[in-house]
Tab-separated table of C-alpha atoms in Angstrom:
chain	number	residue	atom	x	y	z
X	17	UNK	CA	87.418	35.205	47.288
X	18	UNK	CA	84.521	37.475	47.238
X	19	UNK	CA	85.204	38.334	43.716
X	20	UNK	CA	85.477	34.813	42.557
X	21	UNK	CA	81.824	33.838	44.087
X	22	UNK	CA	80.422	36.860	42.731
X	23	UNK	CA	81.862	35.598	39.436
X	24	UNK	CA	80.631	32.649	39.790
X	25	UNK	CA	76.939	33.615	40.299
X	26	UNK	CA	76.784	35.591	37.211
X	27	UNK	CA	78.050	32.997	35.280
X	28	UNK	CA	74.843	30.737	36.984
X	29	UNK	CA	72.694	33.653	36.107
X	30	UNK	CA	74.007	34.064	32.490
X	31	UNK	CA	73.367	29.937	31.850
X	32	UNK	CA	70.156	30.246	32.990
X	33	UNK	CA	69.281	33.188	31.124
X	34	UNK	CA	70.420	31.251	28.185
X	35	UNK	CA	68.139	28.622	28.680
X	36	UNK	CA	65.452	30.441	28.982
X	37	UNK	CA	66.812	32.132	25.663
X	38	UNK	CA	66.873	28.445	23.956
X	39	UNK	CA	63.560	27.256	25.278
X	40	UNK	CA	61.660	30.392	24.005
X	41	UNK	CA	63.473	30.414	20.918
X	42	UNK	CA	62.443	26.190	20.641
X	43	UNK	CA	58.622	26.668	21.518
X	44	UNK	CA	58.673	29.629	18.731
X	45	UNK	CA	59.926	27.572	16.350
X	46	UNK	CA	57.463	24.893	17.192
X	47	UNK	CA	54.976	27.912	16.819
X	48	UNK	CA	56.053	28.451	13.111
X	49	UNK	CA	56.171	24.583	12.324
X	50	UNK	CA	52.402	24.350	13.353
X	51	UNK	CA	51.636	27.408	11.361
X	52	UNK	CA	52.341	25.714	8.095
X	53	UNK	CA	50.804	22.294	8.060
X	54	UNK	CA	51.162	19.965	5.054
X	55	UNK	CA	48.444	20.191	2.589
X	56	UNK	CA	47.442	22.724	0.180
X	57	UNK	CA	46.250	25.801	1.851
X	58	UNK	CA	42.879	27.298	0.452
X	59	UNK	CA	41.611	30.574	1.603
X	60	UNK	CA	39.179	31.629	-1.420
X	61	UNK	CA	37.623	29.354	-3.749
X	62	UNK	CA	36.121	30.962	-6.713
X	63	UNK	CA	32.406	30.419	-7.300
X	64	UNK	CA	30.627	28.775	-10.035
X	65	UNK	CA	27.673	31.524	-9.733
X	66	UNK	CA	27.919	34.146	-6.644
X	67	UNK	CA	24.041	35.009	-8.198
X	68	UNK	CA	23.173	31.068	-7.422
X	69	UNK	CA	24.294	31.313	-4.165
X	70	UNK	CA	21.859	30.985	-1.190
X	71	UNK	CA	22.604	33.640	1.357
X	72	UNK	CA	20.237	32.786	3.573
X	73	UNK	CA	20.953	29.497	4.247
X	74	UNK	CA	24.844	29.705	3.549
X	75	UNK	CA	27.113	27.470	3.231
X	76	UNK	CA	26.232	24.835	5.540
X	77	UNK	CA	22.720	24.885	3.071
X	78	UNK	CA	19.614	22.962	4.205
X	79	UNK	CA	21.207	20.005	4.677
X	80	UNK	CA	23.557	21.268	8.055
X	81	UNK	CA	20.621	23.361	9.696
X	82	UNK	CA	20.911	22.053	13.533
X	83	UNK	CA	17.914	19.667	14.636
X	84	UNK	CA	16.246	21.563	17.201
X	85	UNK	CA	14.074	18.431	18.449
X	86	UNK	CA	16.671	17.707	21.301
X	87	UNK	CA	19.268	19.959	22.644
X	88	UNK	CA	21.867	18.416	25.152
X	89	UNK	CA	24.159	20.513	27.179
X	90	UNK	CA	27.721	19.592	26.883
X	91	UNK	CA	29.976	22.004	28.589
X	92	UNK	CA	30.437	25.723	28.584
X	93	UNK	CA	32.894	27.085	26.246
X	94	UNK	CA	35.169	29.913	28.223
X	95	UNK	CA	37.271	31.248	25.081
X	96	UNK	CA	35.801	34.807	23.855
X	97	UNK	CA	33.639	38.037	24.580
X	98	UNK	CA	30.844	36.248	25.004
X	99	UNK	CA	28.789	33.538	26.595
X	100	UNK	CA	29.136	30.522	24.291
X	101	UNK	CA	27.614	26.471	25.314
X	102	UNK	CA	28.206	22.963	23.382
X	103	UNK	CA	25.611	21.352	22.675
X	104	UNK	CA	24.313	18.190	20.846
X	105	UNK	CA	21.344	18.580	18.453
X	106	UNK	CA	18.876	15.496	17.741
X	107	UNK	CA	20.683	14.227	14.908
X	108	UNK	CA	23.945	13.962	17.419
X	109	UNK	CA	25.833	16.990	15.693
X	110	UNK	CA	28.120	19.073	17.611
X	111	UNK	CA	27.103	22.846	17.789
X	112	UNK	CA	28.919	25.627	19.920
X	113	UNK	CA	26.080	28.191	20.518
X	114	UNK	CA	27.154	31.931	21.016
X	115	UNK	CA	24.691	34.138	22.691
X	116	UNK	CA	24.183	38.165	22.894
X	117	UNK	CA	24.745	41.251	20.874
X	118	UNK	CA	27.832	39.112	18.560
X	119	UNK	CA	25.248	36.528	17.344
X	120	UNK	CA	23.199	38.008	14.722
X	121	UNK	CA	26.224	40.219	13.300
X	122	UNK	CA	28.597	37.236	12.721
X	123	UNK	CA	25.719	34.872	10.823
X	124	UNK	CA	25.583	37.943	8.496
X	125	UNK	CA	29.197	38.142	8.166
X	126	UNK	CA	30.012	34.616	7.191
X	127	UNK	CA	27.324	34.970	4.828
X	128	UNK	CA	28.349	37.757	3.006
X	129	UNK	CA	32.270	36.268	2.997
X	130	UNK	CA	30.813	32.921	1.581
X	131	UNK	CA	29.040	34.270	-1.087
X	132	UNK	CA	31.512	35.913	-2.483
X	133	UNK	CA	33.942	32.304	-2.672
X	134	UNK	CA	35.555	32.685	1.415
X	135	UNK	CA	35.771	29.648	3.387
X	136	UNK	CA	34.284	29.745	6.323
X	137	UNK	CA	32.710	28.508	9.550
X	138	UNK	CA	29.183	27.058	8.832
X	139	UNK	CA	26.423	28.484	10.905
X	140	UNK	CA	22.584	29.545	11.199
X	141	UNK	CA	20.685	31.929	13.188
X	142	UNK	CA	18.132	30.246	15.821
X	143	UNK	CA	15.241	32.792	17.006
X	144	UNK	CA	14.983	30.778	20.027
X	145	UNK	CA	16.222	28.013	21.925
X	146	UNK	CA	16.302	26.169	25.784
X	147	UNK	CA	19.503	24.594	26.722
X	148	UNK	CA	18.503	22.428	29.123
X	149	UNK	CA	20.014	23.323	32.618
X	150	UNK	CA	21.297	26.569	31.361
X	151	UNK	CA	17.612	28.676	30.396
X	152	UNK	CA	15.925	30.008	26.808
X	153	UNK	CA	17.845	32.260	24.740
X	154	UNK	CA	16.952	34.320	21.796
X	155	UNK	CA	18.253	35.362	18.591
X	156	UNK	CA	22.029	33.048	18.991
X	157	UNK	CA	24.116	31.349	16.582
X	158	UNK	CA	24.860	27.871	15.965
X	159	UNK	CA	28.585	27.025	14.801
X	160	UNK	CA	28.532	23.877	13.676
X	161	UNK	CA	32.220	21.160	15.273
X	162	UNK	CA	31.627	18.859	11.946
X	163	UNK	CA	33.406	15.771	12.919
X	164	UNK	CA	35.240	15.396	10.003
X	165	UNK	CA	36.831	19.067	10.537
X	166	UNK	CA	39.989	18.928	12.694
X	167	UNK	CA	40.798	22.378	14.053
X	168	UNK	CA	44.619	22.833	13.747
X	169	UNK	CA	46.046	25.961	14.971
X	170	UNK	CA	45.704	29.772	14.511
X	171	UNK	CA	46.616	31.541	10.988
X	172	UNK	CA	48.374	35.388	11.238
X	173	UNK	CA	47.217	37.982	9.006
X	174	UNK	CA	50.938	39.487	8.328
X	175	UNK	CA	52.720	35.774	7.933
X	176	UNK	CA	50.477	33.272	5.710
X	177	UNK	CA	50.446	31.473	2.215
X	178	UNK	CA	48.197	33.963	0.671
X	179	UNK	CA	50.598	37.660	1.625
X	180	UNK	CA	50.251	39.825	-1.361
X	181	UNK	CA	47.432	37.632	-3.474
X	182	UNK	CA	44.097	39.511	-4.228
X	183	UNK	CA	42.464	36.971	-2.099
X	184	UNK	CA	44.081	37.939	1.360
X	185	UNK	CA	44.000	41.742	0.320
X	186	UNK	CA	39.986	41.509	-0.400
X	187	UNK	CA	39.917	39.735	3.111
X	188	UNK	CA	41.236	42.940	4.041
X	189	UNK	CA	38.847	44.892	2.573
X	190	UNK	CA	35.784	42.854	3.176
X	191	UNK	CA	36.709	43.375	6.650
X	192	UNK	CA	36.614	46.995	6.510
X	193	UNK	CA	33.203	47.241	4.941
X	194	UNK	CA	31.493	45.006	7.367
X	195	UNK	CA	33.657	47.106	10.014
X	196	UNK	CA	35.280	44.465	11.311
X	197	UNK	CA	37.824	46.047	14.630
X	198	UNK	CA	38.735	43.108	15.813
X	199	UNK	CA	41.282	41.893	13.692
X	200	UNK	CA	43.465	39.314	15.744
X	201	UNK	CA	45.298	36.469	14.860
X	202	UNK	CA	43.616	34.500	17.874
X	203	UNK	CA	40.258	34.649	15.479
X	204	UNK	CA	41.828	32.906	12.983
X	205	UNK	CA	41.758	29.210	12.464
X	206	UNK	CA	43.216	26.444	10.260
X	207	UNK	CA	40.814	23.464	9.669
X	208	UNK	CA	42.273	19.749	8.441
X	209	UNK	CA	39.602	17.956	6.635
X	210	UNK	CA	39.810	14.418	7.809
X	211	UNK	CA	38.303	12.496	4.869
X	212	UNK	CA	38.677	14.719	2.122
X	213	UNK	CA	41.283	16.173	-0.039
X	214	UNK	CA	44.419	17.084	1.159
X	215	UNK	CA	43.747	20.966	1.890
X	216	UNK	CA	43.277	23.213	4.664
X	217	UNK	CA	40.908	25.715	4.970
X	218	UNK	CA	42.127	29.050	6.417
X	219	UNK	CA	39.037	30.916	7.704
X	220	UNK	CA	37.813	33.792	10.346
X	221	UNK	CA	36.352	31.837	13.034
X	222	UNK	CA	35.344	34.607	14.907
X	223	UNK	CA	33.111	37.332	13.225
X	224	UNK	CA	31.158	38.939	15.636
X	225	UNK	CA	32.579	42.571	16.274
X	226	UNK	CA	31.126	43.522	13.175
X	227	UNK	CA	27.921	45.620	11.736
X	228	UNK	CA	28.881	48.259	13.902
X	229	UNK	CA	30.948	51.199	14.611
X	230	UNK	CA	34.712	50.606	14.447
X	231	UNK	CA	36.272	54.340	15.793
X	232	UNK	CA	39.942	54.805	17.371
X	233	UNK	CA	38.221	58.459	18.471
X	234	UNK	CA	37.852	58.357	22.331
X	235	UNK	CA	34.585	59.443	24.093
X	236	UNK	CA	34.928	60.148	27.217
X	237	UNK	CA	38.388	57.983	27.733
X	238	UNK	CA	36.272	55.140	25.730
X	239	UNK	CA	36.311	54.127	22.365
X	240	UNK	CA	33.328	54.353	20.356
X	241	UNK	CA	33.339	50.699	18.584
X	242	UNK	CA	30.345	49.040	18.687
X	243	UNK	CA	29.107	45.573	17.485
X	244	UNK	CA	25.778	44.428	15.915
X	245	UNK	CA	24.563	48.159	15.537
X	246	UNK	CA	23.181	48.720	11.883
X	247	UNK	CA	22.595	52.399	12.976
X	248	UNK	CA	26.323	52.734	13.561
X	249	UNK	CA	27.180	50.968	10.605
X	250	UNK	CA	25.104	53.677	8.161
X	251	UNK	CA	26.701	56.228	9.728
X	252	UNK	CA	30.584	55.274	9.674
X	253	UNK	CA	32.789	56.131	7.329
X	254	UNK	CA	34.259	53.585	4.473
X	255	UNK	CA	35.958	55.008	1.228
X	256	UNK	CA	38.237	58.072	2.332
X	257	UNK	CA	40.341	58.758	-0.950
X	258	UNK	CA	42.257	57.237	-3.630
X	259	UNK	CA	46.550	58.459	-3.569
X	260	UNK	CA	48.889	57.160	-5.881
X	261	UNK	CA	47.141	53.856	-6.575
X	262	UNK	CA	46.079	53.461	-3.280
X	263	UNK	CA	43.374	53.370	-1.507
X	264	UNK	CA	42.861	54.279	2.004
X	265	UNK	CA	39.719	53.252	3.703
X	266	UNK	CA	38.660	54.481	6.876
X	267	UNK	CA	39.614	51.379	9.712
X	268	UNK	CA	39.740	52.011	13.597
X	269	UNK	CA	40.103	48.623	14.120
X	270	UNK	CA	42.989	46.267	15.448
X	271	UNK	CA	45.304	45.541	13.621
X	272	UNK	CA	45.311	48.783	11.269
X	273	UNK	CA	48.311	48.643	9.272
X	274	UNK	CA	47.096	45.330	7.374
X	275	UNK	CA	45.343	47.960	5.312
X	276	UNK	CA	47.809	50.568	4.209
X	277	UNK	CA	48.840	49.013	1.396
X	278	UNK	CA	45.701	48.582	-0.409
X	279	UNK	CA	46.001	49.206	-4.394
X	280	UNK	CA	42.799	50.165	-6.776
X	281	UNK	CA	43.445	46.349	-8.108
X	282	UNK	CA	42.909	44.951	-5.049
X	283	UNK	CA	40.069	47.217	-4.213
X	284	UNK	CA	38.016	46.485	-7.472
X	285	UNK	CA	38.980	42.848	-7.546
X	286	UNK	CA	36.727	42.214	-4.169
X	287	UNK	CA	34.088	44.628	-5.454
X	288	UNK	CA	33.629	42.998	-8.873
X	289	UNK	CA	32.713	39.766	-6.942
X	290	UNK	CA	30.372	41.445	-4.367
X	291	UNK	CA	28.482	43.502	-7.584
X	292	UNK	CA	27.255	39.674	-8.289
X	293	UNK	CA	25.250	39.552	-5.378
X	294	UNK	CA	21.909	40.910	-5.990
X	295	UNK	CA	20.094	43.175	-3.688
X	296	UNK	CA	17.941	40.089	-2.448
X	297	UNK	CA	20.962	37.988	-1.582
X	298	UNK	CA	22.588	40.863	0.655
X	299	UNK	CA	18.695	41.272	1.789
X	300	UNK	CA	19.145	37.574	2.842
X	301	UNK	CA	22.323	37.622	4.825
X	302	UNK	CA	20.560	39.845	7.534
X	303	UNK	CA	17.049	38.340	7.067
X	304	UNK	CA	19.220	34.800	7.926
X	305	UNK	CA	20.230	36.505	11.003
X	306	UNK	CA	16.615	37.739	12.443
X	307	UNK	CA	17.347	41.544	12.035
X	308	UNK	CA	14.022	43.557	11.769
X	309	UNK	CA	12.843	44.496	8.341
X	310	UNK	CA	14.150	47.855	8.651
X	311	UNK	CA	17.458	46.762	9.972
X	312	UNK	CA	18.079	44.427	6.622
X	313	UNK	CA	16.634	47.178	4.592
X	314	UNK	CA	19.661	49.577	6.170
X	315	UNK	CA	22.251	47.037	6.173
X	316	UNK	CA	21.891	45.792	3.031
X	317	UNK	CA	21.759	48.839	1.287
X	318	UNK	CA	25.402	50.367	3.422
X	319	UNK	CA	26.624	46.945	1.569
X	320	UNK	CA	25.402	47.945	-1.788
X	321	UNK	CA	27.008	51.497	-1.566
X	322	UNK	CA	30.257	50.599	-0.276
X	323	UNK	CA	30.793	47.929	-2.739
X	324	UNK	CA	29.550	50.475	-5.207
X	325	UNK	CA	32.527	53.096	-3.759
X	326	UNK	CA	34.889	50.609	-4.808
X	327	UNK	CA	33.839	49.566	-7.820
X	328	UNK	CA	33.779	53.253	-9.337
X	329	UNK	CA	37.283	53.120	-8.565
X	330	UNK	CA	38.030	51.466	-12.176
X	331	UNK	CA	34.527	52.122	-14.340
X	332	UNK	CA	35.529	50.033	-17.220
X	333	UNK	CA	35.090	46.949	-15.088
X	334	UNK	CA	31.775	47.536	-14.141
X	335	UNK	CA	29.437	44.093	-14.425
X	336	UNK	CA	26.352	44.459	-15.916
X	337	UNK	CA	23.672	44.215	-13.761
X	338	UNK	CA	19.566	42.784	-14.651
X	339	UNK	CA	16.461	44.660	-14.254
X	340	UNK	CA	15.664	41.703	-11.507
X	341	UNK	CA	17.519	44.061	-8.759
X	342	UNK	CA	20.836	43.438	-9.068
């Protein structure tokens, strides 16, 4: 008798383990199904003219700066490291405004990704701004919410259209020379244009942990990453060597396998694009984001030499570059 309840339970237990089995299984599928909507996919569109491109207004140009007339409160926005508002401008446009230390470092960083053909989010650096209700801010970041852009659903670095293209394996690298540690899936996002072309853009909606020191080296049981720190950023390492065809740079961040498998191709692919930028467009991408003279002068020139680094990697495909400073 005592056997046959005891029996009995387990079986219970084992049905509802199964369930639980099926339901997980169901929502991961689901998961997948989301992660590959219809449409083409577009990560990297090449450029007409990187040396055109404006870098200080980026890609959202003069048309998309926000209207700083009028600025309505909308609701807080809880998702991320830090503070971050809706607001309305005084054309009506949709902004979600990040402040502190992340602000200046990511309107750099989508600059620098844009000019060398990544999509991306569209934003601008404002020196200073009141939101009513919530107090005066300086130096933070307005992301535009176009309302023809219909955010979908996360993109993962290791499972995507692009796996083994030179497009996704510059990402990689572009996010190692603007020491980028926090690489996590959650930063990703997949945007549906509404009224345009069948495509989705597959971006990096969240650049801020970047411009800084990116160390797995503990200090005193913490580690020593850092964020919008251009004195950091000089100092860290980039390049470390070149074996067998590949190239292993020097990345504390998340997410560190995504770049052990990083060939001299892939390496000089990204770094024939960024030689296009002259030495006043990288100048821009930090003047865009209100760094101090000195700061631009010192980030734009730990640009320059990394992209240099890989570039000697192959000589023969060096670009050549004007007497105007590029």
């Amino acid at each position: 008798m005592y056997r046959t309840k005891s029996l009995r339970i387990l079986v219970l237990l084992l049905i509802i383990i199964s369930s639980f089995s099926d339901a997980a299984i169901s929502s991961a599928k689901t998961k997948d199904k989301k992660q590959s909507p219809k449409g083409m996919p577009i990560l990297w569109r090449k450029p007409a003219d990187i040396s055109a491109r404006n870098l200080y207004l980026g890609p959202g140009g003069d048309a998309m700066r926000p209207d700083l007339r009028e600025i309505t409160f909308l609701k807080e926005e809880k998702r991320g490291y830090t503070k971050k508002y809706r607001v309305k401008d005084g054309s009506g446009r949709e902004w979600v405004v990040k402040t502190g230390k992340e602000a200046q470092s990511e309107t750099s960083a989508v600059r620098l990704l844009w000019g060398v053909g990544y999509l991306t989010e569209v934003n601008y650096l404002v020196p200073k701004v009141t939101i009513p209700g919530k107090g005066t801010f300086s130096n933070v970041r307005f992301e535009a919410r176009p309302a023809d852009w219909k955010r979908l659903d996360e993109w993962k670095w290791k499972k995507n259209p692009f796996v083994g293209t030179p497009e996704l394996q510059g990402l990689k690298i572009m996010m190692a020379l603007i020491n980028n540690w926090d690489l996590k899936d959650s930063n990703n996002q997949i945007i549906d244009l509404k009224n345009g072309p069948n495509e989705h853009y597959y971006i990096i909606s969240d650049l801020g942990a970047t411009f800084g020191h990116a160390s797995t080296t503990p200090l005193f049981w913490r580690f020593t990453r850092s964020r919008n720190n251009p004195k950091n950023y000089a100092k860290s390492k980039f390049l470390e060597k070149v074996k067998d065809n590949r190239v292993v740079l020097h990345f504390g961040g998340k997410n560190r396998g995504l770049l052990k498998n990083i060939s001299v191709q892939d390496a000089t692919w990204i770094a024939s694009l960024l030689s296009q930028l002259s030495d006043a467009q990288l100048r821009d991408a930090f003047r865009a984001a209100n760094y101090t003279p000195a700061q631009i002068d010192q980030l734009a020139q730990t640009v320059r030499v990394r992209s240099n680094e890989l570039l000697s990697l192959q000589p023969d495909i060096r670009m050549h570059r004007t007497a105007s400073g590029r």
